[in-house]
Coordinates of C-alpha atoms in Angstrom, one line a residue:
M1 CA 13.4 14.8 -101.5
Q2 CA 13.2 11.3 -102.9
S3 CA 12.1 11.1 -106.6
S4 CA 13.0 9.2 -109.7
D5 CA 12.7 12.5 -111.7
K6 CA 16.0 14.1 -112.7
I7 CA 16.5 17.0 -115.1
G8 CA 19.7 18.2 -116.8
V9 CA 21.2 21.7 -116.8
R10 CA 19.9 22.5 -120.3
Q11 CA 16.3 21.5 -119.3
F12 CA 16.5 23.6 -116.2
V13 CA 17.7 26.7 -118.2
I14 CA 14.9 26.3 -120.7
L15 CA 12.3 26.0 -117.9
V16 CA 13.7 29.1 -116.2
T17 CA 13.5 30.9 -119.5
F18 CA 9.9 29.9 -120.2
I19 CA 8.7 30.7 -116.7
T20 CA 10.5 34.1 -116.8
I21 CA 8.7 35.0 -120.0
G22 CA 5.4 33.4 -118.9
D23 CA 2.4 35.7 -119.1
S24 CA 4.8 38.7 -119.0
I25 CA 5.4 38.6 -122.8
L26 CA 1.8 39.9 -123.4
I27 CA 1.2 42.0 -120.3
L28 CA 4.4 43.5 -119.2
P29 CA 5.1 46.1 -121.9
S30 CA 2.1 48.2 -120.9
V31 CA 3.3 48.5 -117.3
P32 CA 6.6 50.5 -117.8
A33 CA 4.9 52.4 -120.7
T34 CA 2.1 53.6 -118.4
E35 CA 4.5 54.7 -115.7
A36 CA 7.5 56.0 -117.7
G37 CA 6.2 56.7 -121.2
H38 CA 9.1 57.1 -123.6
D39 CA 11.5 55.8 -121.0
G40 CA 9.7 52.5 -120.5
W41 CA 12.7 50.7 -122.1
L42 CA 14.9 52.2 -119.4
S43 CA 12.6 50.8 -116.7
G44 CA 12.8 47.4 -118.4
L45 CA 16.6 47.5 -118.5
I46 CA 17.0 48.6 -114.9
G47 CA 14.3 46.1 -113.8
M48 CA 16.1 43.2 -115.5
V49 CA 19.4 44.2 -113.8
L50 CA 17.8 44.4 -110.4
G51 CA 16.0 41.1 -110.9
L52 CA 19.2 39.2 -111.2
P53 CA 20.1 39.6 -107.4
I54 CA 16.7 38.1 -106.6
V55 CA 17.6 35.1 -108.7
Y56 CA 20.9 35.0 -106.9
L57 CA 19.0 34.9 -103.6
F58 CA 17.1 31.9 -104.9
C59 CA 20.5 30.2 -105.7
V60 CA 21.6 30.9 -102.1
V61 CA 18.4 29.3 -100.8
G62 CA 18.9 26.3 -103.2
R63 CA 22.3 25.6 -101.7
I64 CA 21.0 25.4 -98.2
Y65 CA 20.2 21.7 -97.7
P66 CA 20.4 21.1 -101.4
E67 CA 18.6 17.8 -101.3
Q68 CA 15.5 19.3 -99.8
T69 CA 12.7 21.3 -101.3
L70 CA 11.6 24.7 -99.9
I71 CA 8.8 23.0 -97.9
E72 CA 11.4 20.7 -96.3
K73 CA 13.8 23.5 -95.7
N74 CA 11.1 25.4 -93.7
N75 CA 10.9 22.7 -91.1
L76 CA 14.7 22.3 -90.8
I77 CA 15.3 26.1 -90.5
F78 CA 12.2 27.5 -88.7
G79 CA 11.2 24.4 -86.8
R80 CA 8.0 22.4 -87.0
W81 CA 5.3 24.9 -86.1
L82 CA 6.8 28.1 -87.6
G83 CA 8.0 26.0 -90.6
T84 CA 4.5 24.8 -91.2
F85 CA 3.2 28.4 -91.1
F86 CA 5.8 29.5 -93.7
S87 CA 5.0 26.5 -95.9
L88 CA 1.3 27.3 -95.8
F89 CA 2.1 30.9 -96.7
F90 CA 4.2 29.8 -99.7
L91 CA 1.7 27.3 -100.9
G92 CA -1.1 29.8 -100.6
A93 CA 1.0 32.2 -102.8
V94 CA 1.6 29.5 -105.3
L95 CA -2.1 28.7 -105.5
I96 CA -3.0 32.4 -106.0
N97 CA -0.4 32.9 -108.7
G98 CA -1.5 29.8 -110.5
V99 CA -5.1 30.9 -110.4
V100 CA -4.2 34.2 -111.9
Y101 CA -2.3 32.6 -114.8
I102 CA -5.3 30.4 -115.6
R103 CA -7.7 33.3 -115.4
T104 CA -5.4 35.4 -117.6
I105 CA -5.5 32.7 -120.3
G106 CA -9.3 32.5 -120.1
E107 CA -9.6 36.3 -120.4
F108 CA -7.3 36.6 -123.3
M109 CA -8.9 33.7 -125.3
T110 CA -12.5 34.8 -124.8
T111 CA -11.6 38.5 -125.5
H112 CA -9.5 38.2 -128.6
I113 CA -9.7 34.7 -130.2
M114 CA -12.7 32.5 -129.1
K115 CA -15.2 35.2 -128.2
Q116 CA -18.2 33.0 -128.2
T117 CA -16.6 30.3 -126.0
P118 CA -17.4 30.3 -122.2
I119 CA -14.3 31.2 -120.2
H120 CA -14.9 28.2 -117.9
A121 CA -14.5 25.9 -120.9
V122 CA -11.1 27.5 -121.8
M123 CA -9.8 27.2 -118.3
F124 CA -10.9 23.6 -117.9
L125 CA -9.2 22.7 -121.2
L126 CA -6.0 24.3 -120.1
V127 CA -6.1 22.5 -116.7
A128 CA -6.9 19.2 -118.3
C129 CA -3.6 19.5 -120.3
A130 CA -1.8 20.5 -117.2
I131 CA -3.1 17.5 -115.2
F132 CA -1.6 15.2 -117.8
A133 CA 1.9 16.9 -117.5
V134 CA 1.8 17.1 -113.7
R135 CA 0.9 13.4 -113.4
L136 CA 3.8 12.4 -115.8
G137 CA 6.3 14.3 -113.6
L138 CA 9.0 16.9 -113.9
E139 CA 11.3 15.0 -116.2
A140 CA 8.5 14.5 -118.8
F141 CA 7.4 18.1 -119.1
A142 CA 11.1 19.3 -118.8
R143 CA 12.0 17.2 -121.9
T144 CA 8.8 18.5 -123.7
S145 CA 10.0 22.1 -123.1
E146 CA 13.2 21.3 -125.1
I147 CA 11.0 20.4 -128.1
F148 CA 9.2 23.7 -128.0
F149 CA 12.1 25.9 -127.2
L150 CA 13.8 26.1 -130.7
W151 CA 10.4 26.8 -132.3
F152 CA 9.8 29.6 -129.7
V153 CA 13.2 31.2 -130.4
L154 CA 12.8 31.1 -134.2
T155 CA 9.3 32.5 -134.0
F156 CA 10.4 35.3 -131.7
V157 CA 13.4 36.3 -133.9
S158 CA 11.2 36.3 -137.0
F159 CA 8.8 38.7 -135.3
F160 CA 11.6 41.0 -134.4
L161 CA 12.9 41.0 -138.0
L162 CA 9.5 41.4 -139.6
L163 CA 8.6 44.4 -137.4
S164 CA 12.0 46.1 -137.9
P165 CA 10.9 48.1 -140.9
Q166 CA 8.2 49.8 -138.7
F167 CA 10.6 51.0 -136.1
Q168 CA 10.2 54.6 -135.1
F169 CA 13.1 55.6 -132.9
E170 CA 11.6 58.9 -132.1
N171 CA 9.2 57.0 -129.8
L172 CA 12.1 56.6 -127.4
F173 CA 12.6 60.3 -127.0
P174 CA 12.8 62.8 -125.3
F175 CA 15.0 61.0 -122.8
L176 CA 13.9 61.3 -119.1
E177 CA 11.2 63.8 -120.1
N178 CA 9.5 63.6 -116.7
G179 CA 12.5 62.8 -114.6
I180 CA 13.7 59.6 -113.0
K181 CA 10.7 59.0 -110.6
P182 CA 8.4 57.5 -113.3
V183 CA 11.2 55.3 -114.4
I184 CA 11.6 54.0 -110.9
R185 CA 7.9 53.2 -110.6
G186 CA 8.2 51.2 -113.8
V187 CA 11.2 49.4 -112.5
F188 CA 9.3 48.1 -109.5
S189 CA 6.8 46.2 -111.6
V190 CA 9.4 44.9 -114.2
T191 CA 11.5 43.5 -111.3
A192 CA 8.6 41.9 -109.5
F193 CA 6.6 40.2 -112.2
P194 CA 9.0 38.0 -114.0
F195 CA 11.8 37.5 -111.5
S196 CA 10.3 37.1 -108.1
E197 CA 7.9 34.5 -109.4
L198 CA 10.9 32.2 -110.1
V199 CA 10.7 31.2 -106.4
I200 CA 8.7 28.2 -107.5
F201 CA 12.0 26.6 -108.8
L202 CA 13.0 26.1 -105.1
M203 CA 10.6 23.2 -105.2
I204 CA 12.6 21.4 -107.9
T205 CA 16.2 22.3 -107.4
P206 CA 16.8 19.0 -105.6
L207 CA 16.0 17.3 -108.9
L208 CA 18.7 19.1 -110.8
G209 CA 21.3 16.5 -111.9
A210 CA 24.4 18.8 -111.6
K211 CA 23.6 20.8 -108.4
Q212 CA 27.0 22.5 -108.5
K213 CA 25.8 24.3 -111.7
L214 CA 22.6 25.6 -110.1
M215 CA 23.7 29.2 -110.0
S216 CA 25.0 29.4 -113.6
A217 CA 21.9 27.6 -114.9
F218 CA 19.5 29.8 -112.9
L219 CA 21.1 33.0 -113.9
R220 CA 21.4 32.1 -117.6
G221 CA 17.8 31.2 -117.8
A222 CA 16.7 34.4 -116.1
I223 CA 19.0 36.5 -118.4
Y224 CA 17.6 34.8 -121.5
G225 CA 14.0 35.4 -120.4
G226 CA 14.8 38.9 -119.3
V227 CA 16.4 39.8 -122.6
C228 CA 13.3 38.4 -124.4
L229 CA 11.0 40.6 -122.3
L230 CA 13.3 43.6 -122.8
A231 CA 13.1 43.1 -126.5
V232 CA 9.3 42.9 -126.4
I233 CA 9.2 46.2 -124.5
F234 CA 11.5 47.8 -127.1
L235 CA 9.4 46.4 -129.9
S236 CA 6.2 47.7 -128.4
L237 CA 7.5 51.2 -127.9
L238 CA 9.2 51.4 -131.3
V239 CA 6.3 50.2 -133.3
L240 CA 3.2 51.2 -131.3
G241 CA 4.5 54.2 -129.3
P242 CA 4.2 54.8 -125.5
E243 CA 0.6 56.2 -125.7
L244 CA -0.9 53.3 -127.5
V245 CA 1.1 50.7 -125.5
S246 CA -0.1 52.2 -122.2
R247 CA -3.7 51.8 -123.3
E248 CA -3.4 48.2 -124.5
T249 CA -4.0 45.3 -122.1
F250 CA -2.0 42.9 -124.4
P251 CA 0.3 45.2 -126.4
S252 CA 2.4 42.3 -127.8
Y253 CA -0.7 40.8 -129.4
S254 CA -1.4 44.2 -131.1
L255 CA 2.2 44.1 -132.3
A256 CA 1.6 40.9 -134.2
K257 CA -1.3 42.5 -136.1
R258 CA 1.2 45.1 -137.5
I259 CA 3.2 42.5 -139.4
H260 CA 2.7 43.2 -143.1
V261 CA 4.9 41.7 -145.8
G262 CA 3.4 42.3 -149.2
E263 CA -0.1 41.1 -149.6
F264 CA 0.5 37.5 -148.6
F265 CA 2.1 37.5 -145.1
Q266 CA 0.3 39.6 -142.5
R267 CA -1.7 39.5 -139.3
Q268 CA 0.4 36.9 -137.5
E269 CA -1.3 37.4 -134.1
A270 CA -2.2 33.7 -133.9
M271 CA 1.5 32.9 -133.9
M272 CA 2.1 35.4 -131.1
A273 CA -0.7 33.8 -129.2
L274 CA 0.8 30.4 -129.6
M275 CA 4.2 31.6 -128.3
W276 CA 2.4 33.0 -125.3
F277 CA 0.5 29.7 -124.8
V278 CA 3.7 27.7 -124.8
S279 CA 5.4 29.9 -122.2
I280 CA 2.5 30.3 -119.8
Y281 CA 1.5 26.6 -120.2
F282 CA 4.8 25.6 -118.7
K283 CA 4.5 28.2 -116.0
V284 CA 1.0 26.9 -115.0
V285 CA 2.3 23.3 -115.1
L286 CA 5.3 24.1 -112.9
Y287 CA 3.2 26.0 -110.4
M288 CA 0.7 23.2 -110.2
Y289 CA 3.5 20.6 -109.9
G290 CA 5.1 22.6 -107.1
F291 CA 1.8 22.9 -105.3
C292 CA 1.1 19.2 -105.5
V293 CA 4.6 18.2 -104.3
G294 CA 4.3 20.8 -101.5
I295 CA 1.0 19.4 -100.3
K296 CA 2.4 15.9 -100.5
Q297 CA 5.3 16.8 -98.3
L298 CA 3.3 18.9 -95.9
L299 CA 0.9 16.0 -95.3
H300 CA 3.7 13.3 -95.5
L301 CA 2.1 11.4 -98.4
K302 CA 3.9 8.9 -100.6
E303 CA 3.2 10.4 -104.0
H304 CA 1.6 13.5 -105.5
Q305 CA -0.2 11.8 -108.5
A306 CA -3.3 11.1 -106.5
L307 CA -3.6 14.8 -105.6
T308 CA -3.5 16.1 -109.2
L309 CA -7.2 15.8 -110.1
P310 CA -8.6 17.5 -106.9
I311 CA -5.9 20.1 -106.8
C312 CA -6.4 21.0 -110.5
I313 CA -10.2 21.3 -110.0
L314 CA -9.4 23.6 -107.0
F315 CA -7.3 25.8 -109.2
V316 CA -10.1 26.3 -111.6
A317 CA -12.8 26.8 -108.9
I318 CA -10.7 29.5 -107.2
A319 CA -10.0 31.2 -110.5
I320 CA -13.8 31.5 -111.0
I321 CA -14.5 32.7 -107.5
V322 CA -11.6 34.9 -106.6
V323 CA -11.3 36.6 -109.9
P324 CA -14.9 37.4 -110.9
N325 CA -14.2 39.3 -114.1
G326 CA -11.5 40.8 -116.3
A327 CA -11.7 44.3 -114.8
F328 CA -10.9 42.9 -111.4
L329 CA -7.9 41.0 -112.9
Y330 CA -6.5 44.1 -114.7
E331 CA -7.0 46.3 -111.6
S332 CA -5.0 43.7 -109.5
Y333 CA -1.9 44.3 -111.6
T334 CA -1.4 47.7 -109.8
Y335 CA -0.7 46.1 -106.5
W336 CA 0.4 42.6 -107.6
P337 CA 4.2 43.6 -107.4
F338 CA 3.9 44.0 -103.6
F339 CA 2.5 40.5 -103.4
D340 CA 5.1 39.0 -105.7
L341 CA 8.0 40.7 -103.8
T342 CA 6.7 39.5 -100.5
Q343 CA 6.6 35.8 -101.4
G344 CA 9.5 36.0 -103.9
F345 CA 12.0 38.2 -102.2
L346 CA 11.1 39.0 -98.5
Y347 CA 10.2 35.4 -97.6
P348 CA 13.4 33.8 -99.1
L349 CA 15.5 36.6 -97.5
I350 CA 14.0 35.8 -94.0
L351 CA 14.8 32.2 -94.6
V352 CA 18.4 32.9 -95.4
V353 CA 18.8 35.3 -92.4
V354 CA 17.3 32.8 -89.9
Y355 CA 19.5 30.0 -91.3
W356 CA 22.6 32.2 -91.0
I357 CA 21.7 33.2 -87.4
R358 CA 21.1 29.6 -86.4
K359 CA 24.4 28.6 -88.0
Q360 CA 26.3 31.3 -86.1
M361 CA 24.7 30.2 -82.8
N362 CA 25.6 26.6 -83.4
N363 CA 29.2 27.5 -84.2
K364 CA 29.7 29.4 -80.9
P365 CA 32.7 28.2 -78.8
A366 CA 31.7 25.6 -76.2
S367 CA 32.7 27.9 -73.3
L368 CA 30.1 30.5 -74.4
Q369 CA 27.3 28.0 -74.6
K370 CA 25.0 27.5 -71.7

């Protein structure tokens, strides 16, 4: 992959952290609470531990032909025709994921903040901002993420401290009231949503300046983001309780409404919304950037900038057509983990296995070759 864009290890870690958090900071707490009730925190903890091997798998893929993106690896490992099939499959998954993120922002804004604003206007405004970042390139929005990261961390810590007087630890008990099966069902979603979607980074690993530090940077970012999500699950259960969390579509937003310090500092849900906008904005930008670069490489074009406008319009159009309403979007969360694990775990695993088989075949002694 030839590009003038290069990012450092710190920028890579911050991007991984933001993409891990992404839309999960608002949506994820309700999933383990619905499945496991009081033990939702246990689902979150196990899900985070199980998500790290998926990230390790991405590191293994990143070390295979380290100068090539995932699209280019497909052709080298699977061959031209089968590689094109897997590339189209991956880019289709990237498109669908990006569409869902855009639609989620539109649903949240028009449901909770700008209720009189058409959802199409919200989505177009987000995509317009994303076009600007994608056209400037990876290095530009990676450096921008550094600016927002410190503010994000300070805001998140302040939420934790301001909500601590409302902790009700009895909401975490009784322990394993309904056995281990509900916990396992919750683990499935917690592992799939934030961690398998990090597969998009395989489109930018060639641009990491210190490629020998890929594994440590990838795992550090995933751990930081996972700890943040685990803390949000704990906060939601401790303050709201499992019953209320399971009924909320955006439980973290409801958490911010509970902040009450005297009569002068309260109802900080706008700050929570801004935190979420920052994390999901970088997720949308990275997915759109990866899709543009993938199309460029698939069609053997010279640059991706010319594709940004039509592709961004495509994202919004599909968001309107494929996801007709909020009810359809929320219902899709029940089967979305299967989709995420297919394109974020099964597909990279197949790639590694085929690469290993071909390598073993090529390393056979000459006397055994025909």
